[in-house]
XYZ file of C-alpha atoms in Angstrom:
168
model
C 27.904 1.159 -16.185
C 30.854 -0.494 -14.534
C 29.924 1.145 -11.224
C 26.364 -0.121 -11.320
C 27.420 -3.620 -12.417
C 29.856 -3.687 -9.535
C 27.115 -2.607 -7.128
C 24.760 -5.270 -8.497
C 27.452 -7.910 -8.032
C 27.903 -6.894 -4.391
C 24.165 -6.966 -3.748
C 23.751 -10.357 -5.382
C 26.588 -11.836 -3.288
C 25.115 -10.535 -0.044
C 21.553 -11.630 -0.795
C 22.448 -15.287 -0.376
C 24.803 -14.989 2.610
C 23.139 -13.255 5.547
C 25.402 -12.355 8.464
C 24.822 -14.672 11.385
C 26.500 -15.503 14.632
C 26.710 -19.114 15.713
C 25.759 -18.597 19.370
C 26.601 -22.158 20.345
C 30.193 -21.687 19.174
C 30.390 -18.254 20.815
C 29.042 -19.602 24.117
C 31.078 -22.778 24.359
C 34.668 -22.228 23.290
C 37.309 -24.631 24.552
C 38.470 -21.844 26.854
C 36.364 -19.092 28.362
C 36.695 -15.826 26.454
C 39.028 -13.360 28.158
C 38.858 -9.577 28.254
C 40.647 -6.502 29.561
C 38.544 -4.202 31.731
C 39.737 -0.713 32.682
C 38.364 1.673 35.294
C 39.624 5.247 35.589
C 39.707 7.573 38.573
C 41.233 10.967 39.346
C 42.923 12.270 42.457
C 44.795 15.389 43.492
C 48.030 15.191 45.467
C 51.129 17.211 46.298
C 54.734 16.085 46.416
C 58.372 17.150 46.171
C 60.805 15.294 43.965
C 63.755 14.782 46.287
C 66.006 11.786 46.833
C 67.615 11.369 50.250
C 70.444 9.542 48.438
C 71.451 12.715 46.596
C 72.913 15.996 47.797
C 70.826 19.170 47.780
C 72.722 20.346 44.707
C 72.221 17.017 42.884
C 68.496 17.051 43.707
C 68.123 20.602 42.391
C 70.020 19.749 39.186
C 68.118 16.514 38.588
C 64.559 17.548 39.498
C 64.687 21.297 38.812
C 61.533 23.185 39.813
C 59.942 19.912 40.966
C 62.463 19.939 43.831
C 60.829 23.034 45.356
C 60.875 22.340 49.126
C 57.323 23.705 49.413
C 56.134 21.098 46.937
C 53.779 21.225 44.002
C 50.633 19.368 43.051
C 49.050 17.403 40.247
C 45.603 16.301 39.243
C 46.462 12.680 38.566
C 44.434 10.259 36.518
C 44.842 6.557 37.200
C 43.597 3.748 34.978
C 43.434 0.289 36.500
C 43.188 -2.599 34.052
C 42.300 -6.155 34.946
C 42.452 -9.177 32.665
C 40.655 -12.465 33.023
C 38.012 -14.912 31.975
C 34.546 -13.599 31.261
C 32.293 -15.380 33.719
C 29.618 -17.255 31.739
C 26.972 -16.497 34.363
C 27.591 -12.783 34.973
C 29.185 -11.880 31.639
C 31.892 -9.970 33.528
C 35.590 -10.295 34.257
C 35.019 -8.243 37.405
C 32.090 -6.318 38.763
C 32.890 -2.659 38.007
C 31.267 -1.592 41.262
C 33.701 -3.846 43.130
C 36.641 -2.550 41.086
C 35.653 1.038 41.927
C 35.447 0.111 45.608
C 38.979 -1.355 45.479
C 40.275 1.777 43.754
C 38.579 3.943 46.385
C 40.201 1.981 49.226
C 43.642 1.438 47.699
C 44.103 4.740 45.869
C 41.606 7.458 46.680
C 41.524 7.023 50.467
C 45.326 6.921 50.596
C 46.391 9.512 48.009
C 43.578 11.941 47.230
C 44.178 15.431 48.633
C 47.315 14.261 50.410
C 50.904 15.362 50.510
C 52.352 12.100 49.248
C 55.741 12.635 50.904
C 54.290 13.421 54.326
C 51.028 11.445 54.480
C 51.918 8.124 52.839
C 54.380 5.948 54.809
C 55.821 4.312 51.671
C 57.062 7.706 50.488
C 57.697 9.178 53.927
C 60.050 6.236 54.518
C 62.255 7.154 51.571
C 60.749 6.274 48.182
C 60.980 9.242 45.810
C 57.438 10.275 44.860
C 57.919 10.084 41.093
C 55.025 9.018 38.882
C 56.874 5.722 38.399
C 56.974 5.029 42.131
C 53.377 6.157 42.590
C 52.336 3.615 39.933
C 54.303 0.868 41.725
C 52.742 1.882 45.040
C 49.213 1.758 43.589
C 49.951 -1.655 42.031
C 50.923 -3.092 45.416
C 47.940 -1.467 47.117
C 45.537 -2.995 44.572
C 47.174 -6.449 44.629
C 45.698 -6.907 48.101
C 42.206 -6.732 46.567
C 42.462 -7.901 42.974
C 45.102 -10.671 43.216
C 45.667 -12.396 39.871
C 43.330 -10.196 37.811
C 45.448 -7.031 38.031
C 47.073 -6.411 34.647
C 48.152 -2.762 34.518
C 48.244 0.526 36.387
C 48.556 3.625 34.225
C 49.203 7.013 35.836
C 48.765 10.326 34.078
C 50.741 12.828 36.144
C 50.075 15.395 33.422
C 48.710 15.131 29.896
C 52.290 14.591 28.730
C 53.756 12.525 31.596
C 52.318 9.021 31.651
C 53.631 5.899 33.383
C 52.512 2.317 32.814
C 53.347 -0.395 35.363
C 52.534 -4.088 34.960
C 54.135 -5.548 38.048
C 57.529 -6.126 36.467
């Protein structure tokens, strides 16, 4: 009986208090609501982990098989997150079609099916092509398009190797 009395009590409480949403409050806060929006993309690229500041022996010890002079490749996943006000007219922080276009220009056109160390000047000029540096590179590429909305770049080099960069 206790179970049914408890159920009756719950029903009687809910009968008099329907769930509602005050749309006027939701639509006119003191500050526009803000949201994070993330778009993901995948690209394939090759690289060699090798620092010109280290000796051949130091490079081999530090990077192991990833220092193979013939290189190796990854199927990277990149997640680009923006943060900003939700526009009251469009209901969006950013148009996802535009965000995809920026990712295509800043990431895909530059890195997809490339040898990062040979085809990308930033790395050819001496930056070690670690996942950390690739995330920094993508951040700077996207800043040209997204400006103040860019919040985070997350790179999955493998399922187990993930780097997050927030412009710090």
